[in-house]
Amino acid sequence: DRPCTVSEFRRTCRIRGLRGKYWICSFSINQWCISEELGSHWTESSFYLALRSETCVGTLMVLDDKLQPLTRSWCMFEVLQTLILHDERPDDFTGLVFATRSGVLRSGNAPMETVMSFAARLADIRMEDAAASSQADKNMIDTAVREQSGGFKKMNRYV
């Protein structure tokens, strides 16, 4: 039986002596109150506020076999904020960590087949193709990415 993704991540952190809080969107946003969670501007969103917290040391993105989070604009917003924080706080922000039902990819515990399959899929994903249920949200996030040095090109390389 395969370990729970988040439990595996916690175990990996303990083994490596990593301490701090990680942003995990699927557990951190109330899906029933989206408008309240997002606010009127992205700087008011729970995504932004939690990631920018001094106690947040990284982002754990839980991926399914199709890498669907990497096709969603708000998930790309998380990646953008993670990239910015990684640049701003290189000594204490670990960046983006991918977790799957097979394990945490950075830990060396995920099966090679999973890693290779994900790598092949990642090669075809372009951040600018991410979608949102609201066109206004997509436009806002795309603009935020374009305003950053390197824009989508840098984001695609980072992922």
Coordinates of C-alpha atoms in Angstrom, one line a residue:
D1 CA 0.0 0.0 0.0
R2 CA 1.4 3.4 -0.9
P3 CA 1.9 6.1 1.7
C4 CA -0.3 9.1 2.0
T5 CA 1.3 11.9 0.0
V6 CA 1.3 14.5 2.8
S7 CA 2.3 12.0 5.4
E8 CA 5.2 11.0 3.2
F9 CA 6.2 14.6 2.8
R10 CA 6.1 15.2 6.6
R11 CA 8.3 12.1 7.1
T12 CA 10.8 13.4 4.5
C13 CA 10.9 16.8 6.3
R14 CA 11.6 15.1 9.6
I15 CA 14.4 12.9 8.1
R16 CA 16.1 15.9 6.5
G17 CA 15.6 18.2 9.5
L18 CA 13.4 20.6 7.6
R19 CA 11.2 22.8 9.8
G20 CA 8.5 25.3 8.9
K21 CA 5.2 25.6 7.2
Y22 CA 4.4 24.7 3.7
W23 CA 1.6 26.0 1.6
I24 CA -0.7 23.2 0.4
C25 CA -3.6 24.8 -1.5
S26 CA -6.0 21.9 -1.4
F27 CA -6.0 22.1 2.4
S28 CA -5.7 25.8 2.7
I29 CA -8.6 27.3 0.8
N30 CA -12.3 27.1 1.6
Q31 CA -13.7 25.8 -1.7
W32 CA -17.2 26.9 -0.6
C33 CA -16.3 30.6 -0.1
I34 CA -14.0 31.2 -3.1
S35 CA -14.9 34.9 -3.5
E36 CA -14.0 35.6 0.1
E37 CA -10.8 33.6 -0.2
L38 CA -9.7 35.5 -3.3
G39 CA -10.6 39.1 -2.3
S40 CA -10.9 41.9 -4.8
H41 CA -7.2 41.8 -5.8
W42 CA -4.6 39.0 -5.8
T43 CA -2.7 40.7 -3.0
E44 CA -5.7 40.0 -0.8
S45 CA -6.0 36.4 -1.7
S46 CA -5.4 33.7 0.9
F47 CA -2.9 32.2 -1.6
Y48 CA -0.8 35.3 -1.6
L49 CA -1.1 36.1 2.1
A50 CA -0.3 32.6 3.3
L51 CA 2.7 32.2 0.9
R52 CA 4.1 35.6 1.9
S53 CA 3.9 34.7 5.5
E54 CA 7.4 34.7 7.2
T55 CA 6.6 31.2 8.6
C56 CA 6.0 29.7 5.1
V57 CA 9.1 28.0 3.9
G58 CA 7.9 26.4 0.7
T59 CA 5.1 25.2 -1.5
L60 CA 4.0 21.6 -1.7
M61 CA 2.0 20.9 -4.8
V62 CA 0.1 17.6 -4.8
L63 CA -0.1 16.3 -8.4
D64 CA -2.4 13.8 -9.9
D65 CA -1.3 11.5 -12.8
K66 CA -2.4 14.1 -15.3
L67 CA -0.6 17.0 -13.6
Q68 CA -3.9 18.9 -13.5
P69 CA -2.8 21.6 -11.0
L70 CA -0.3 22.7 -13.5
T71 CA -3.1 23.5 -16.0
R72 CA -5.0 25.8 -13.6
S73 CA -4.3 29.6 -13.4
W74 CA -4.6 29.9 -9.7
C75 CA -2.1 27.0 -9.2
M76 CA 0.2 28.9 -11.6
F77 CA -0.3 31.9 -9.4
E78 CA 1.1 29.8 -6.5
V79 CA 4.0 28.8 -8.6
L80 CA 4.7 32.4 -9.5
Q81 CA 4.7 33.5 -5.8
T82 CA 6.9 30.5 -5.0
L83 CA 9.4 31.5 -7.7
I84 CA 9.4 35.1 -6.4
L85 CA 9.9 34.0 -2.8
H86 CA 12.6 31.5 -3.8
D87 CA 14.5 34.5 -5.5
E88 CA 13.8 36.8 -2.5
R89 CA 14.6 34.3 0.3
P90 CA 17.1 31.8 -1.1
D91 CA 18.4 30.9 2.3
D92 CA 15.2 30.0 4.0
F93 CA 12.6 29.3 1.3
T94 CA 12.9 25.8 -0.2
G95 CA 10.7 26.5 -3.2
L96 CA 8.4 24.2 -5.0
V97 CA 8.0 20.5 -4.1
F98 CA 5.9 18.1 -6.1
A99 CA 4.2 15.2 -4.3
T100 CA 2.3 12.4 -5.9
R101 CA 0.5 9.3 -4.6
S102 CA 3.8 7.5 -5.2
G103 CA 5.8 9.9 -3.0
V104 CA 7.6 13.2 -2.8
L105 CA 9.5 13.7 -6.0
R106 CA 12.4 15.7 -4.4
S107 CA 12.9 13.1 -1.7
G108 CA 14.1 10.3 -4.0
N109 CA 11.3 8.0 -2.7
A110 CA 9.1 8.3 -5.8
P111 CA 9.5 5.4 -8.3
M112 CA 11.6 6.1 -11.3
E113 CA 8.7 5.3 -13.6
T114 CA 6.6 8.1 -11.9
V115 CA 9.5 10.6 -12.2
M116 CA 10.1 9.8 -15.9
S117 CA 6.4 10.0 -16.7
F118 CA 6.0 13.3 -15.0
A119 CA 9.1 14.7 -16.7
A120 CA 7.6 13.8 -20.1
R121 CA 4.3 15.5 -19.2
L122 CA 6.1 18.6 -17.8
A123 CA 8.0 19.1 -21.0
D124 CA 4.6 19.8 -22.8
I125 CA 3.1 22.1 -20.2
R126 CA 3.2 25.8 -20.8
M127 CA 2.1 28.1 -18.0
E128 CA 0.5 30.5 -20.3
D129 CA -2.0 27.8 -21.3
A130 CA -3.3 27.5 -17.8
A131 CA -7.1 28.0 -17.5
A132 CA -9.4 29.5 -14.9
S133 CA -13.2 29.3 -14.5
S134 CA -13.2 33.1 -14.6
Q135 CA -11.6 34.9 -17.6
A136 CA -11.0 37.9 -15.3
D137 CA -9.0 35.7 -12.9
K138 CA -6.9 34.3 -15.8
N139 CA -6.2 37.8 -17.2
M140 CA -5.2 39.0 -13.7
I141 CA -2.8 36.1 -13.2
D142 CA -1.4 36.3 -16.7
T143 CA -0.7 40.0 -16.2
A144 CA 1.0 39.3 -12.8
V145 CA 3.3 36.8 -14.5
R146 CA 4.1 39.1 -17.4
E147 CA 5.0 41.9 -15.0
Q148 CA 7.7 39.7 -13.4
S149 CA 11.2 39.7 -14.8
G150 CA 11.4 36.8 -17.3
G151 CA 7.6 36.3 -17.4
F152 CA 6.2 33.0 -18.6
K153 CA 9.5 31.9 -20.0
K154 CA 11.1 32.0 -16.5
M155 CA 8.0 30.3 -15.0
N156 CA 8.1 27.5 -17.5
R157 CA 11.8 26.9 -16.8
Y158 CA 11.2 27.0 -13.0
V159 CA 8.6 24.2 -13.2

